[in-house]
C-alpha positions as a Markdown table, in Angstrom:
| # | Residue | x | y | z |
|---|---|---|---|---|
| 1 | Asp | 14.6 | 136.5 | 9.7 |
| 2 | Asp | 11.5 | 136.3 | 7.6 |
| 3 | Met | 9.3 | 136.4 | 10.6 |
| 4 | Val | 11.2 | 139.4 | 12.0 |
| 5 | Asn | 10.9 | 141.2 | 8.7 |
| 6 | Met | 7.2 | 140.4 | 8.6 |
| 7 | Leu | 6.7 | 142.0 | 12.0 |
| 8 | Asn | 8.7 | 145.1 | 11.0 |
| 9 | Thr | 6.4 | 145.4 | 7.9 |
| 10 | Ile | 3.3 | 145.1 | 10.0 |
| 11 | Tyr | 4.5 | 147.6 | 12.5 |
| 12 | Ser | 5.4 | 150.1 | 9.8 |
| 13 | Lys | 1.7 | 150.6 | 8.9 |
| 14 | Asp | 0.1 | 153.9 | 9.6 |
| 15 | Thr | -2.8 | 152.2 | 11.4 |
| 16 | Ile | -0.6 | 150.9 | 14.1 |
| 17 | Gln | 0.5 | 153.1 | 17.1 |
| 18 | Leu | 2.4 | 151.0 | 19.7 |
| 19 | Pro | 4.9 | 151.5 | 22.5 |
| 20 | Gln | 8.6 | 151.1 | 21.7 |
| 21 | Leu | 9.1 | 147.3 | 21.0 |
| 22 | Glu | 11.9 | 144.8 | 21.1 |
| 23 | Thr | 11.6 | 142.0 | 18.6 |
| 24 | Ala | 13.8 | 138.9 | 19.3 |
| 25 | Ile | 14.4 | 135.4 | 18.0 |
| 26 | Ile | 13.9 | 133.0 | 21.0 |
| 27 | Asp | 15.8 | 129.7 | 21.3 |
| 28 | Ala | 13.0 | 127.2 | 20.5 |
| 29 | Thr | 14.9 | 124.6 | 22.6 |
| 30 | Asp | 14.2 | 126.7 | 25.7 |
| 31 | Glu | 11.0 | 125.2 | 26.9 |
| 32 | Val | 10.5 | 127.8 | 29.7 |
| 33 | Gln | 10.7 | 130.7 | 27.2 |
| 34 | Val | 8.4 | 128.9 | 24.7 |
| 35 | Thr | 5.8 | 128.3 | 27.4 |
| 36 | Thr | 6.1 | 131.9 | 28.7 |
| 37 | Tyr | 5.5 | 133.5 | 25.3 |
| 38 | Thr | 3.1 | 131.0 | 23.7 |
| 39 | Gly | 1.3 | 129.1 | 26.5 |
| 40 | Leu | 2.4 | 125.8 | 24.8 |
| 41 | Gln | 3.2 | 123.3 | 27.5 |
| 42 | Ser | 6.0 | 121.8 | 25.3 |
| 43 | Asn | 8.4 | 123.0 | 22.7 |
| 44 | Glu | 8.2 | 119.6 | 20.9 |
| 45 | Asn | 6.5 | 121.0 | 17.8 |
| 46 | Val | 8.1 | 124.5 | 17.7 |
| 47 | Glu | 10.7 | 124.9 | 15.0 |
| 48 | Glu | 11.2 | 128.7 | 15.4 |
| 49 | Leu | 9.9 | 131.4 | 17.7 |
| 50 | Val | 10.0 | 135.2 | 17.3 |
| 51 | Val | 8.5 | 137.5 | 19.9 |
| 52 | Ser | 7.8 | 141.2 | 20.1 |
| 53 | Val | 7.4 | 142.9 | 23.5 |
| 54 | Pro | 7.7 | 146.4 | 24.9 |
| 55 | Phe | 11.0 | 147.7 | 26.2 |
| 56 | Ile | 9.0 | 148.8 | 29.3 |
| 57 | Asn | 7.5 | 145.6 | 30.8 |
| 58 | Ser | 4.6 | 147.3 | 32.5 |
| 59 | Gln | 2.7 | 147.6 | 29.2 |
| 60 | Ala | 0.6 | 144.6 | 28.4 |
| 61 | Tyr | 1.6 | 143.7 | 24.8 |
| 62 | Ser | 3.0 | 140.5 | 23.4 |
| 63 | Val | 3.3 | 139.0 | 19.9 |
| 64 | Ala | 4.5 | 135.5 | 19.4 |
| 65 | Val | 5.2 | 134.1 | 15.9 |
| 66 | Val | 5.7 | 130.3 | 15.9 |
| 67 | Lys | 7.0 | 128.3 | 13.0 |
| 68 | Val | 5.5 | 124.8 | 13.6 |
| 69 | Lys | 7.3 | 121.6 | 12.7 |
| 70 | Glu | 6.0 | 119.6 | 9.8 |
| 71 | Gly | 3.2 | 117.2 | 10.8 |
| 72 | Ala | 2.2 | 119.0 | 14.0 |
| 73 | Asp | -1.5 | 119.6 | 14.7 |
| 74 | Ile | -1.7 | 123.4 | 14.3 |
| 75 | Glu | -5.4 | 123.7 | 15.4 |
| 76 | Lys | -4.6 | 121.7 | 18.6 |
| 77 | Met | -1.6 | 124.0 | 19.3 |
| 78 | Lys | -3.7 | 127.1 | 18.9 |
| 79 | Gln | -6.2 | 125.9 | 21.4 |
| 80 | Glu | -3.5 | 124.9 | 23.8 |
| 81 | Met | -2.1 | 128.5 | 23.4 |
| 82 | Lys | -5.5 | 130.0 | 24.1 |
| 83 | Glu | -6.1 | 127.8 | 27.2 |
| 84 | Asn | -2.6 | 128.3 | 28.8 |
| 85 | Ile | -1.3 | 131.7 | 27.9 |
| 86 | Asp | -0.9 | 133.9 | 30.9 |
| 87 | Met | -2.7 | 137.2 | 30.0 |
| 88 | Arg | -1.7 | 138.6 | 33.4 |
| 89 | Arg | 2.0 | 138.0 | 33.2 |
| 90 | Trp | 3.0 | 141.7 | 33.6 |
| 91 | Ile | 3.2 | 143.7 | 36.8 |
| 92 | Cys | 0.0 | 145.6 | 37.5 |
| 93 | Val | -1.5 | 145.1 | 34.0 |
| 94 | Ser | -3.1 | 142.4 | 31.9 |
| 95 | Ala | -4.0 | 141.9 | 28.3 |
| 96 | Glu | -7.7 | 142.3 | 27.6 |
| 97 | Lys | -7.7 | 140.6 | 24.2 |
| 98 | Leu | -6.0 | 137.6 | 22.7 |
| 99 | Tyr | -6.1 | 136.8 | 18.9 |
| 100 | Ile | -4.5 | 133.7 | 17.4 |
| 101 | Thr | -4.6 | 132.4 | 13.8 |
| 102 | Asn | -2.2 | 130.8 | 11.4 |
| 103 | Tyr | -0.9 | 131.1 | 7.9 |
| 104 | Lys | 0.2 | 127.7 | 6.7 |
| 105 | Asn | 2.7 | 126.5 | 9.4 |
| 106 | Ile | 3.1 | 129.9 | 11.1 |
| 107 | Ile | 1.0 | 130.6 | 14.2 |
| 108 | Phe | 0.5 | 134.3 | 15.0 |
| 109 | Leu | -0.5 | 135.3 | 18.5 |
| 110 | Val | -1.1 | 138.8 | 19.7 |
| 111 | Met | -2.4 | 139.8 | 23.1 |
| 112 | Ser | -2.9 | 143.3 | 24.5 |
| 113 | Ser | -5.5 | 146.0 | 24.8 |
| 114 | Glu | -8.1 | 145.9 | 22.0 |
| 115 | Glu | -6.7 | 149.2 | 20.6 |
| 116 | Trp | -3.2 | 147.6 | 20.1 |
| 117 | Ala | -4.0 | 144.0 | 19.5 |
| 118 | Lys | -6.7 | 144.3 | 16.8 |
| 119 | Pro | -4.8 | 146.5 | 14.3 |
| 120 | Val | -1.7 | 144.3 | 14.6 |
| 121 | Tyr | -3.9 | 141.2 | 14.1 |
| 122 | Asp | -5.6 | 142.7 | 11.1 |
| 123 | Glu | -2.3 | 143.7 | 9.6 |
| 124 | Phe | -1.0 | 140.2 | 9.9 |
| 125 | Lys | -4.1 | 138.9 | 8.1 |
| 126 | Asn | -3.5 | 141.5 | 5.4 |
| 127 | Phe | 0.1 | 140.6 | 5.2 |
| 128 | Val | -0.7 | 137.0 | 4.4 |
| 129 | Gly | -3.6 | 137.9 | 2.0 |
| 130 | Asn | -6.2 | 136.7 | 4.4 |
| 131 | Glu | -5.1 | 133.1 | 3.8 |
| 132 | Ile | -5.5 | 132.1 | 7.4 |
| 133 | Gly | -6.6 | 129.1 | 9.4 |
| 134 | Gln | -9.2 | 129.1 | 12.1 |
| 135 | Glu | -9.3 | 132.2 | 14.2 |
| 136 | Val | -9.2 | 132.0 | 18.0 |
| 137 | Glu | -10.1 | 134.8 | 20.3 |
| 138 | Lys | -10.2 | 135.3 | 24.1 |
| 139 | Thr | -11.3 | 138.3 | 26.2 |
| 140 | Glu | -9.8 | 138.5 | 29.7 |
| 141 | Asp | -12.0 | 139.6 | 32.5 |
| 142 | Ala | -10.1 | 142.2 | 34.5 |
| 143 | Gly | -11.4 | 140.3 | 37.6 |
| 144 | Ile | -10.6 | 143.2 | 39.9 |
| 145 | Asp | -13.2 | 143.7 | 42.6 |
| 146 | Leu | -13.1 | 147.2 | 44.0 |
| 147 | Pro | -14.5 | 148.1 | 47.4 |
| 148 | Glu | -18.0 | 149.5 | 47.4 |
| 149 | Glu | -16.7 | 152.8 | 49.0 |
| 150 | Ile | -15.1 | 153.7 | 45.6 |
| 151 | Phe | -18.4 | 153.8 | 43.9 |
């Protein structure tokens, strides 16, 4: 509930304009769901998971807040998330930007367009008083080759 309340506080800021979102607590024992939302290849070190996604799935936006089990290597988990998260998991759209950091044993991941992801990421950092761990970023290349006739 604390992680859901945190997201609600972040989303209530005037600087954030997002589509209508659904925030949900995901069963951390469901390895498929954990992998889908986080990119982690195992749920072994996941104690809790809260996600926030649009009601309309054709909008590339996803937040995952992971409470990590005691003793887990958080930095290794953040790198695994960066390397394995599917930034193109939506139909016809992909996230252009990925931001990951942590506050103590909470990993925060947001991926979307720059205009949606950056303000949410910045508000998370403000929420935790900028007491964050290493920051991880990734920019996705659209990778769409258009025929020359279009130009």
